[in-house]
PDB file of N, CA, C and O in Angstrom, chain B, residues numbered from 101:
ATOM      1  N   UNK B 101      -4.392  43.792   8.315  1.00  0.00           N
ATOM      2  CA  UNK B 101      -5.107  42.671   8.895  1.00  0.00           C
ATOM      3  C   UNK B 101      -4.281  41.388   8.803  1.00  0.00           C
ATOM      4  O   UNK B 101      -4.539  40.540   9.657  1.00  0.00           O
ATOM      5  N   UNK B 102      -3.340  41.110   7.918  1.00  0.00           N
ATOM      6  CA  UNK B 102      -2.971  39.690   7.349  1.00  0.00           C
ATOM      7  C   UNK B 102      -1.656  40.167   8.905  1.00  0.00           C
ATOM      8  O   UNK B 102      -1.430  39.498   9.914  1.00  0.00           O
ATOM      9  N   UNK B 103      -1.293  40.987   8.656  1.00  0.00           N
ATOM     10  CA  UNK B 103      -0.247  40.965  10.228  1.00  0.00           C
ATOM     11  C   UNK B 103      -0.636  40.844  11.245  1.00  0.00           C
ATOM     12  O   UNK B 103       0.246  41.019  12.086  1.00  0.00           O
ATOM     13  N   UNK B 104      -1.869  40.548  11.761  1.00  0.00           N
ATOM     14  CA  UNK B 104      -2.683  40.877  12.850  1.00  0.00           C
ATOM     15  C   UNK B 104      -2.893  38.905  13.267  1.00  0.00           C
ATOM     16  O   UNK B 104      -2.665  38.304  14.316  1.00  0.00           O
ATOM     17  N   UNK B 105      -3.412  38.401  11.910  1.00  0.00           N
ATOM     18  CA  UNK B 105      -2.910  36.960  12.074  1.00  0.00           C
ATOM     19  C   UNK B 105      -1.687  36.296  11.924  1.00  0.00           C
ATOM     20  O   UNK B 105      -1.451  35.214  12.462  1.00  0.00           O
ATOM     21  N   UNK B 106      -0.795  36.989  11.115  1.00  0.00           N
ATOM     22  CA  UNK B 106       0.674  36.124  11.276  1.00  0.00           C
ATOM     23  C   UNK B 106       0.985  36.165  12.481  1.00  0.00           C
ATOM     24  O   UNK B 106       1.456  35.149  12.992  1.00  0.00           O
ATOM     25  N   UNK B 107       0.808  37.318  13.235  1.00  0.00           N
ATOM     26  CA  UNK B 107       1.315  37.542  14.280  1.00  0.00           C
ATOM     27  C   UNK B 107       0.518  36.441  15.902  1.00  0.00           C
ATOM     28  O   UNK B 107       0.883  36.347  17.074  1.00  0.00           O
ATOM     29  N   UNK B 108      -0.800  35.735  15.017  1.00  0.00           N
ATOM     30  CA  UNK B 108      -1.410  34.837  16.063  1.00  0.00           C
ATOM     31  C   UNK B 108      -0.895  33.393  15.902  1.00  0.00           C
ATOM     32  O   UNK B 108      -1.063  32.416  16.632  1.00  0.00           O
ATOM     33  N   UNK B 109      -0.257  33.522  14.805  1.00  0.00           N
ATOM     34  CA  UNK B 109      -0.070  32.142  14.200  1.00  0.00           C
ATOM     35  C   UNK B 109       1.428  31.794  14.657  1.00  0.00           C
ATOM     36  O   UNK B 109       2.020  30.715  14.676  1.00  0.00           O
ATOM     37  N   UNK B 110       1.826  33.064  15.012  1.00  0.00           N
ATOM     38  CA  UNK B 110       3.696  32.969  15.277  1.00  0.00           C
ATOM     39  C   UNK B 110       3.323  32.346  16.999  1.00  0.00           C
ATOM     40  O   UNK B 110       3.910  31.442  17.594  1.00  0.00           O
ATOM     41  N   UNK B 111       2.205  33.159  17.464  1.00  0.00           N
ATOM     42  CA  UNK B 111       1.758  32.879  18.884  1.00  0.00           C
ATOM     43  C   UNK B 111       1.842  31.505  18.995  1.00  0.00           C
ATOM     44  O   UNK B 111       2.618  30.851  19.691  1.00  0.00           O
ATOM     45  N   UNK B 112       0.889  31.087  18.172  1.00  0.00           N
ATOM     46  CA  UNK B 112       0.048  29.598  18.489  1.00  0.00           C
ATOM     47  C   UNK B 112       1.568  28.749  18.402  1.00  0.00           C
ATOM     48  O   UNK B 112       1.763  27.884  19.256  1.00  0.00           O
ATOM     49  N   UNK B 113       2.582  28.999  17.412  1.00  0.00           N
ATOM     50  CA  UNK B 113       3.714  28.390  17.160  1.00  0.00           C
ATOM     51  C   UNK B 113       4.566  28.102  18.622  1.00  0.00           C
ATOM     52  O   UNK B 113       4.931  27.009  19.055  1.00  0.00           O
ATOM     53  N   UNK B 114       4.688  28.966  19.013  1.00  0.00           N
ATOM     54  CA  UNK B 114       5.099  29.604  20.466  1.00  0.00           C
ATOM     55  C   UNK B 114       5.147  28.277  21.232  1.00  0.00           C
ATOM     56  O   UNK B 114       6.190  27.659  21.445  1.00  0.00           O
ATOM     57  N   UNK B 115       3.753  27.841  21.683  1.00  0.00           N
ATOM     58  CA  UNK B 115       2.832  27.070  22.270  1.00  0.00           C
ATOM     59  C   UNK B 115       3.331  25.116  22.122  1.00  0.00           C
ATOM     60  O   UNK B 115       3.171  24.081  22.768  1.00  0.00           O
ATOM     61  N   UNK B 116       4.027  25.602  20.758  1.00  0.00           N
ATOM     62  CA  UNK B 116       4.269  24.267  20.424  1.00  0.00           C
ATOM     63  C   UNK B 116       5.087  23.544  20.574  1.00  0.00           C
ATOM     64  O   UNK B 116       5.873  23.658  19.633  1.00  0.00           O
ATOM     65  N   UNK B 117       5.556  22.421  21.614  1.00  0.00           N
ATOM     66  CA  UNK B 117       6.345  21.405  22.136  1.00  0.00           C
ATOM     67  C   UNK B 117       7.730  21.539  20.810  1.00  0.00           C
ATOM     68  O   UNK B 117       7.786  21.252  19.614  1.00  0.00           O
ATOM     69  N   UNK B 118       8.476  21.992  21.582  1.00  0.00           N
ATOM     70  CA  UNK B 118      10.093  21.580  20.286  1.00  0.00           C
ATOM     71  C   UNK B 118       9.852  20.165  19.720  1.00  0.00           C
ATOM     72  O   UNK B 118       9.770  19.914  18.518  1.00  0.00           O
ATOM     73  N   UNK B 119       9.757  19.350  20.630  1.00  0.00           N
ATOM     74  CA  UNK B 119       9.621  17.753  19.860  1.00  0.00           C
ATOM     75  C   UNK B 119       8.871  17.785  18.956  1.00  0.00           C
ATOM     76  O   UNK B 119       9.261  17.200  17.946  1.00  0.00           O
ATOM     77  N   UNK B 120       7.511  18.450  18.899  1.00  0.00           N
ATOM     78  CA  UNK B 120       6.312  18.860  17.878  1.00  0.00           C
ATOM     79  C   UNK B 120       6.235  18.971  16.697  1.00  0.00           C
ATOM     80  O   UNK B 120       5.482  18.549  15.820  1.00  0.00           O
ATOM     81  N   UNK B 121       7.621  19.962  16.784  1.00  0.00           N
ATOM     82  CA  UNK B 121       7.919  20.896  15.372  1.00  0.00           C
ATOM     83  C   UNK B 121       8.357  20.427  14.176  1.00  0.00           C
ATOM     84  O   UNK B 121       8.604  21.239  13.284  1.00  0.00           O
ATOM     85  N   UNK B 122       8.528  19.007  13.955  1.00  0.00           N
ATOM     86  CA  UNK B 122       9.090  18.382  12.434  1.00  0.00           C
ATOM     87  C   UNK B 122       7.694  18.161  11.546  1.00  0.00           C
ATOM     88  O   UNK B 122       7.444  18.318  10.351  1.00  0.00           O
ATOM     89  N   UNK B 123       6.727  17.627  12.943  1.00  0.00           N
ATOM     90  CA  UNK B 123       5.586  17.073  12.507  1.00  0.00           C
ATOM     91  C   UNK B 123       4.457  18.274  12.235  1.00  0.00           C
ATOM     92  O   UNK B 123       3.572  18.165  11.386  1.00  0.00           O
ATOM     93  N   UNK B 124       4.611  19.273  12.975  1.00  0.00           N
ATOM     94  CA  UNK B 124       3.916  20.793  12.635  1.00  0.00           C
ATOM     95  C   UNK B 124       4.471  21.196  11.276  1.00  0.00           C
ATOM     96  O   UNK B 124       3.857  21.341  10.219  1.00  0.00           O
ATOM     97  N   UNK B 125       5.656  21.330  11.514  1.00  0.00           N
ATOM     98  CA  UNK B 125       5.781  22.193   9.792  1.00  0.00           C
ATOM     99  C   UNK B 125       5.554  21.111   8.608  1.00  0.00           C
ATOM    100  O   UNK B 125       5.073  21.505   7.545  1.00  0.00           O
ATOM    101  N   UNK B 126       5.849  19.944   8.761  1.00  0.00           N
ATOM    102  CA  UNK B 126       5.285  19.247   7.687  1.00  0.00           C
ATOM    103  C   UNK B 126       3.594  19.244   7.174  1.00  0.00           C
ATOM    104  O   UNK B 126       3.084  18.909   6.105  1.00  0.00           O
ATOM    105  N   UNK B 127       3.076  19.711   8.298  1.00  0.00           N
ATOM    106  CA  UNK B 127       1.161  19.865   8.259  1.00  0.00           C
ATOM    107  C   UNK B 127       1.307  21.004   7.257  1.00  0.00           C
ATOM    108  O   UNK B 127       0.901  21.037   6.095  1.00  0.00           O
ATOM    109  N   UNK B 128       1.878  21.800   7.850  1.00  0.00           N
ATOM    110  CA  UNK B 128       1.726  23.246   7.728  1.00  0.00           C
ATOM    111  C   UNK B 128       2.460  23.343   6.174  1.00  0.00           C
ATOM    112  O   UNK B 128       1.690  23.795   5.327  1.00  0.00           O
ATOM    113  N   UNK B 129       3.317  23.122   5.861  1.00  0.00           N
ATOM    114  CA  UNK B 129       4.130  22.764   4.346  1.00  0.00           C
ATOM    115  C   UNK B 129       3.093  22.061   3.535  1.00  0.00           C
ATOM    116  O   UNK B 129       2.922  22.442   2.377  1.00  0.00           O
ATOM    117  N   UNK B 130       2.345  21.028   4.038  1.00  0.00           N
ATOM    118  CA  UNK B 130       1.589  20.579   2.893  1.00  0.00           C
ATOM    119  C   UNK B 130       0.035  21.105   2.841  1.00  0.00           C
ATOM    120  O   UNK B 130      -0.780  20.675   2.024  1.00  0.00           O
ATOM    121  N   UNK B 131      -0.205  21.934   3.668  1.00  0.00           N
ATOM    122  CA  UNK B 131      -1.405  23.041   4.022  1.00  0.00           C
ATOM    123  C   UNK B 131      -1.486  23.874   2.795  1.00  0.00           C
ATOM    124  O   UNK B 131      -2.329  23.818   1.900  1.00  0.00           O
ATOM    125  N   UNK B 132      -0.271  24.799   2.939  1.00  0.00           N
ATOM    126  CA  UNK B 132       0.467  25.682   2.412  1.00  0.00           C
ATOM    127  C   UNK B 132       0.339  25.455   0.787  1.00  0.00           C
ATOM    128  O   UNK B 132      -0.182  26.096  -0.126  1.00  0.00           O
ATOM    129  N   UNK B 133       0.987  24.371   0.872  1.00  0.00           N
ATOM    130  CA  UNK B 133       1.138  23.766  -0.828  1.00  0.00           C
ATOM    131  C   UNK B 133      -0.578  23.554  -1.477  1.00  0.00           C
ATOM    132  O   UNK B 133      -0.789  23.683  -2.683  1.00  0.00           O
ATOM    133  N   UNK B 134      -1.408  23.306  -0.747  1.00  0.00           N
ATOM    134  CA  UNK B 134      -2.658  22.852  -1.168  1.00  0.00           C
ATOM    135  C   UNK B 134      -3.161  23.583  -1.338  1.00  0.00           C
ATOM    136  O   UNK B 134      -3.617  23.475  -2.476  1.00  0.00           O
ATOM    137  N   UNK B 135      -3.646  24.994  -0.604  1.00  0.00           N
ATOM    138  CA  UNK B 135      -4.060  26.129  -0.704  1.00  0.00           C
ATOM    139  C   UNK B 135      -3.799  26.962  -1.634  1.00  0.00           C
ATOM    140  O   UNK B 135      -4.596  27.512  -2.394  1.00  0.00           O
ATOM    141  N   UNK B 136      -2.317  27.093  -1.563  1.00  0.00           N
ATOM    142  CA  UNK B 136      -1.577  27.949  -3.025  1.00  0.00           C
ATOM    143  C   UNK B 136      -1.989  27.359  -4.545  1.00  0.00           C
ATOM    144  O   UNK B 136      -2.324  28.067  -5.494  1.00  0.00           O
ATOM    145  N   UNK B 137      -1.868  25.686  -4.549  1.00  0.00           N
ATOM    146  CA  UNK B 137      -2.338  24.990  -5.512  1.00  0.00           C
ATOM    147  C   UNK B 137      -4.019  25.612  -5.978  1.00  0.00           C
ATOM    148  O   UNK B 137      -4.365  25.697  -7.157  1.00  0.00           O
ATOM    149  N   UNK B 138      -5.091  26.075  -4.576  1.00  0.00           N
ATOM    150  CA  UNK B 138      -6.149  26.395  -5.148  1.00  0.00           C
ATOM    151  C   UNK B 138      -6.796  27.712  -5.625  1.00  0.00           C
ATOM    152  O   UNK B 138      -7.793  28.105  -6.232  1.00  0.00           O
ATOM    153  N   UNK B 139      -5.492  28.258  -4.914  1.00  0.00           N
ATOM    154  CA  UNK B 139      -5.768  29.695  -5.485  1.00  0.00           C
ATOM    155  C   UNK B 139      -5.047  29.962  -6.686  1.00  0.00           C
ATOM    156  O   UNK B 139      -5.687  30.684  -7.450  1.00  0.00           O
ATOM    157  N   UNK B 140      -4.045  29.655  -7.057  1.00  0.00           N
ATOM    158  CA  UNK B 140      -3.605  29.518  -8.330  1.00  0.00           C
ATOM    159  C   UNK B 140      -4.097  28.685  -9.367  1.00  0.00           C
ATOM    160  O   UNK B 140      -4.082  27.458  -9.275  1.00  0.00           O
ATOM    161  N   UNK B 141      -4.579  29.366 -10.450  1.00  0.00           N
ATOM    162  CA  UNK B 141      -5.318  28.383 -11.909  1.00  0.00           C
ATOM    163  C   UNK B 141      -4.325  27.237 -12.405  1.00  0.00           C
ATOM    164  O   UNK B 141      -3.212  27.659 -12.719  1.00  0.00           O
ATOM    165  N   UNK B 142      -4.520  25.910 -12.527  1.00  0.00           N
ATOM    166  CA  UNK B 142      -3.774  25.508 -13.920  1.00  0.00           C
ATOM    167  C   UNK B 142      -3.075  25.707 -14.843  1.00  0.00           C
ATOM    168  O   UNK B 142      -3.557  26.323 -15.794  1.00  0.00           O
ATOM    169  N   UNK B 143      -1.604  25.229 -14.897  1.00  0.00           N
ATOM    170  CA  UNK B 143      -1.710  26.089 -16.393  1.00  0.00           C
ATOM    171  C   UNK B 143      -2.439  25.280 -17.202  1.00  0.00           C
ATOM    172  O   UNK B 143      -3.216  24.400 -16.831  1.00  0.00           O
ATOM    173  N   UNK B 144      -2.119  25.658 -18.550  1.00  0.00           N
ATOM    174  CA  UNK B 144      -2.949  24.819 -19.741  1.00  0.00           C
ATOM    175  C   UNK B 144      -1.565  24.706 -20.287  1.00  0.00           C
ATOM    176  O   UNK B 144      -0.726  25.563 -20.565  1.00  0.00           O
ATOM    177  N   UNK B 145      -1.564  23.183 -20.374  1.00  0.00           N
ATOM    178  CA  UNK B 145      -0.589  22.483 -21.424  1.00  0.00           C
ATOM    179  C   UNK B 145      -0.650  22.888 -23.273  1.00  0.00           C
ATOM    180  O   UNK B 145      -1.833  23.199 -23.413  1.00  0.00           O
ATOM    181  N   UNK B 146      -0.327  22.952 -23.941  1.00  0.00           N
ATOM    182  CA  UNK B 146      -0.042  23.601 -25.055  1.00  0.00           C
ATOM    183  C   UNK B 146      -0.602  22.000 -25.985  1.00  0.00           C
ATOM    184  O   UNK B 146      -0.136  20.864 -26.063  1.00  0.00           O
ATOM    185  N   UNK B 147      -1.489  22.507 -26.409  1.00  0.00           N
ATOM    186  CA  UNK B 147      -2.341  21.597 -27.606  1.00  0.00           C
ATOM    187  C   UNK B 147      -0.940  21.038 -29.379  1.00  0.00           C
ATOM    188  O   UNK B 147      -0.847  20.003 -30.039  1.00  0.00           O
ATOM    189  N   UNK B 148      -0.330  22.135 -29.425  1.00  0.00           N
ATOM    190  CA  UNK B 148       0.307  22.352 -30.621  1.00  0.00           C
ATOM    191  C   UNK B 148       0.498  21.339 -30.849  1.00  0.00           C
ATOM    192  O   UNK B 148       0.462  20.683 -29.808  1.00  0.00           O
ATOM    193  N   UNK B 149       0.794  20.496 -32.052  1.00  0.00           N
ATOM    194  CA  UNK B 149       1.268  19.370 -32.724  1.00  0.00           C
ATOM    195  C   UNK B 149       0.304  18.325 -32.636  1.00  0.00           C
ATOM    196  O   UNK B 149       0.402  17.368 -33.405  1.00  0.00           O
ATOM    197  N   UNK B 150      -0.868  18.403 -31.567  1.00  0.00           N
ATOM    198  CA  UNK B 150      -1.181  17.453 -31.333  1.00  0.00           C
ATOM    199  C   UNK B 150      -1.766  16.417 -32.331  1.00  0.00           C
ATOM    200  O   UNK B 150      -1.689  15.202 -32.149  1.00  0.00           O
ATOM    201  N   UNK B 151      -2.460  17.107 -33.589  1.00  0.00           N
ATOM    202  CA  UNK B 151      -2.742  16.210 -34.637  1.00  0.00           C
ATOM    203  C   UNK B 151      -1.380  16.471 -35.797  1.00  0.00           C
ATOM    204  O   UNK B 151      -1.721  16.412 -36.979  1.00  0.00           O
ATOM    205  N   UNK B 152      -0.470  16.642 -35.628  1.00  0.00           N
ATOM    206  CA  UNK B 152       0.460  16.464 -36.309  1.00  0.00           C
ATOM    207  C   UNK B 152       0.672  14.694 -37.015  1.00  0.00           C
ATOM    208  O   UNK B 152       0.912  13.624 -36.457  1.00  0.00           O
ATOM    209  N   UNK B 153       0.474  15.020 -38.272  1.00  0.00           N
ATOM    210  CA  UNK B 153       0.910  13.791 -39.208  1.00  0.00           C
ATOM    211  C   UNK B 153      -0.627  12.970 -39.203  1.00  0.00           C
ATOM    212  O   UNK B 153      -0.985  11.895 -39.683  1.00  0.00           O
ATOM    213  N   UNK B 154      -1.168  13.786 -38.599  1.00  0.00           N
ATOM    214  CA  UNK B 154      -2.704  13.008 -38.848  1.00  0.00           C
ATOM    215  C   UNK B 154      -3.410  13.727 -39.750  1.00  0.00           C
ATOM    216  O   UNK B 154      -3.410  14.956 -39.815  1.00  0.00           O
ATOM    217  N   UNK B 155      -4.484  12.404 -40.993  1.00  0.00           N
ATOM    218  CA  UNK B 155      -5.310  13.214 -41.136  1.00  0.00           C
ATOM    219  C   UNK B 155      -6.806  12.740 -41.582  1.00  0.00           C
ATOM    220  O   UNK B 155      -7.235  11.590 -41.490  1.00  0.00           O
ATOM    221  N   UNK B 156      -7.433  13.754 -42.032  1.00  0.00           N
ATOM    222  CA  UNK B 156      -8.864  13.869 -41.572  1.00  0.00           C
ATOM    223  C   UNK B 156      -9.686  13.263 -42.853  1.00  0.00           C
ATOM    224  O   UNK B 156      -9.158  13.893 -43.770  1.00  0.00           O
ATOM    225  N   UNK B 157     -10.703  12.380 -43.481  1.00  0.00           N
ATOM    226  CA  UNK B 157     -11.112  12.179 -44.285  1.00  0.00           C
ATOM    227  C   UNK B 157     -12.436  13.242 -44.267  1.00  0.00           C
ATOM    228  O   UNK B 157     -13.235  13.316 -43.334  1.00  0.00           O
ATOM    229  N   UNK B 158     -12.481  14.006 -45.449  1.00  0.00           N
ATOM    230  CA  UNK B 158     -13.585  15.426 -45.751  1.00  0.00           C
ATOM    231  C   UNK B 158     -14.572  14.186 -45.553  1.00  0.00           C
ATOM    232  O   UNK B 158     -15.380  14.633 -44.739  1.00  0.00           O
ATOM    233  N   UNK B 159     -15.031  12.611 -45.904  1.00  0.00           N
ATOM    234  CA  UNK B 159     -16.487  12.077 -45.665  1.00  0.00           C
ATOM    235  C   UNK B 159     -16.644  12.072 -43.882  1.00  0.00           C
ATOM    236  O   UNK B 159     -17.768  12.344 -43.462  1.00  0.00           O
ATOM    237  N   UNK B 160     -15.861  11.857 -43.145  1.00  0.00           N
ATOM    238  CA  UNK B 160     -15.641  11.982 -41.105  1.00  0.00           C
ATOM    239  C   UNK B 160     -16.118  13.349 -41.203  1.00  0.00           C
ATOM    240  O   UNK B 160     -17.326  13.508 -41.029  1.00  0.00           O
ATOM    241  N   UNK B 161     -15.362  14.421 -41.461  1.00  0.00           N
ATOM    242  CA  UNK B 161     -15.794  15.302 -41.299  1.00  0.00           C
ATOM    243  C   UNK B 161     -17.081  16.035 -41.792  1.00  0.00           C
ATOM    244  O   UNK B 161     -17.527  17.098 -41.360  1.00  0.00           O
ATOM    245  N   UNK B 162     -17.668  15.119 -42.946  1.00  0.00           N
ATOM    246  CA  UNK B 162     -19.222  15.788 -43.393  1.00  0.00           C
ATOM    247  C   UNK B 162     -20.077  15.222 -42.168  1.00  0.00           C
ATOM    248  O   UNK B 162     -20.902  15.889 -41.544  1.00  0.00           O
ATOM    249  N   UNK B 163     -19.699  13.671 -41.882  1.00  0.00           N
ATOM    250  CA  UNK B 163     -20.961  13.278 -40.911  1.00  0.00           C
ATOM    251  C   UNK B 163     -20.679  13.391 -39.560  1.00  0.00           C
ATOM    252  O   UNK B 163     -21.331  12.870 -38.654  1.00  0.00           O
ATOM    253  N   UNK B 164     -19.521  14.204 -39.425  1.00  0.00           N
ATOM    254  CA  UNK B 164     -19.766  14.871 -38.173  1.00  0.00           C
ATOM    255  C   UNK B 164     -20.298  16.326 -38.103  1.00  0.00           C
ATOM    256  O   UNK B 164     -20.393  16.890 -37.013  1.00  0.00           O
ATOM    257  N   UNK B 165     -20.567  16.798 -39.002  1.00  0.00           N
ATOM    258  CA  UNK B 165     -21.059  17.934 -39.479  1.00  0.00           C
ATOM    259  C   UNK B 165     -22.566  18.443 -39.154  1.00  0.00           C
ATOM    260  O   UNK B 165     -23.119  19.188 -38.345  1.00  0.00           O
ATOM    261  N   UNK B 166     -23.015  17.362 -40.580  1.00  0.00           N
ATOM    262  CA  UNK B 166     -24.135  16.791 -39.956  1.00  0.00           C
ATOM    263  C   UNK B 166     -24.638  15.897 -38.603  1.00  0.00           C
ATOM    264  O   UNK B 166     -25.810  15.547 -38.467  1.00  0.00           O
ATOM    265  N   UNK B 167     -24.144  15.751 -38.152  1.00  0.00           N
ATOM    266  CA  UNK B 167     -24.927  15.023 -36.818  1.00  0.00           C
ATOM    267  C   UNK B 167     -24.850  16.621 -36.001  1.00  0.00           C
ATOM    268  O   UNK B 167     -25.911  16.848 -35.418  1.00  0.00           O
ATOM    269  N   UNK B 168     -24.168  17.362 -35.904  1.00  0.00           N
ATOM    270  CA  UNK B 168     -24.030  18.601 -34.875  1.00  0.00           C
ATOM    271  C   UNK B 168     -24.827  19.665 -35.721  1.00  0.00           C
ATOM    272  O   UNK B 168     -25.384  20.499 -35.007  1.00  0.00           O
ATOM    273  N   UNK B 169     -25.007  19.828 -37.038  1.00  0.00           N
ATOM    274  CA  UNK B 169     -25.772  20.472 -37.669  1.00  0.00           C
ATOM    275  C   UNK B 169     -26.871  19.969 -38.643  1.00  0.00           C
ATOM    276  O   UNK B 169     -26.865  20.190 -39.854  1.00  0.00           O
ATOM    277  N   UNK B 170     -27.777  19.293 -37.994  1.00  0.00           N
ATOM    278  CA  UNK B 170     -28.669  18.748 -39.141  1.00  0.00           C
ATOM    279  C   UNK B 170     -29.953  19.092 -40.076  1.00  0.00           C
ATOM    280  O   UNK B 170     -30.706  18.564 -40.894  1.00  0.00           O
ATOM    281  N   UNK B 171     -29.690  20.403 -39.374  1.00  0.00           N
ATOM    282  CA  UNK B 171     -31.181  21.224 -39.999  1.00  0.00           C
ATOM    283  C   UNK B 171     -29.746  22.234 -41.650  1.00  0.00           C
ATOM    284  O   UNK B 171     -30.139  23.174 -42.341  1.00  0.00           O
ATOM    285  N   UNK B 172     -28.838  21.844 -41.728  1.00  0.00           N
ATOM    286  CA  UNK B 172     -28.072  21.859 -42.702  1.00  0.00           C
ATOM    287  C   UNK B 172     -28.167  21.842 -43.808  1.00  0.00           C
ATOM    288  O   UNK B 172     -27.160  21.868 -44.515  1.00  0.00           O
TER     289      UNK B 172
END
């Protein structure tokens, strides 16, 4: 099936004024790019280090504890 449309799309190309063609494939290049962008996930940037050299006072961390667990 996917040859059945390349093969309409090579058509429609056909059709298209030579002068046309800088301004067609640039549509079509940033079409291309947008689509691929949505079918492909994100990556995920890598968290590591991020609290590096930081740190945590155990009293922050009780009353955040409690506020998310208060039947505690």
């Amino acid at each position: 099936m996917s040859q059945v449309y390349k093969e309409k799309i090579l058509r429609d190309i056909d059709d298209i004024p030579v002068d046309m063609l800088p301004k067609f494939y640039k549509i079509v290049h940033l079409l291309k790019k947008e689509l691929i962008r949505l079918y492909k996930p994100a990556k995920r940037n890598s968290l590591k280090g991020i609290w590096k050299g930081s740190e945590i006072d155990d009293r922050l961390f009780d009353e955040a504890k409690k506020s998310l667990f208060h039947y505690e």
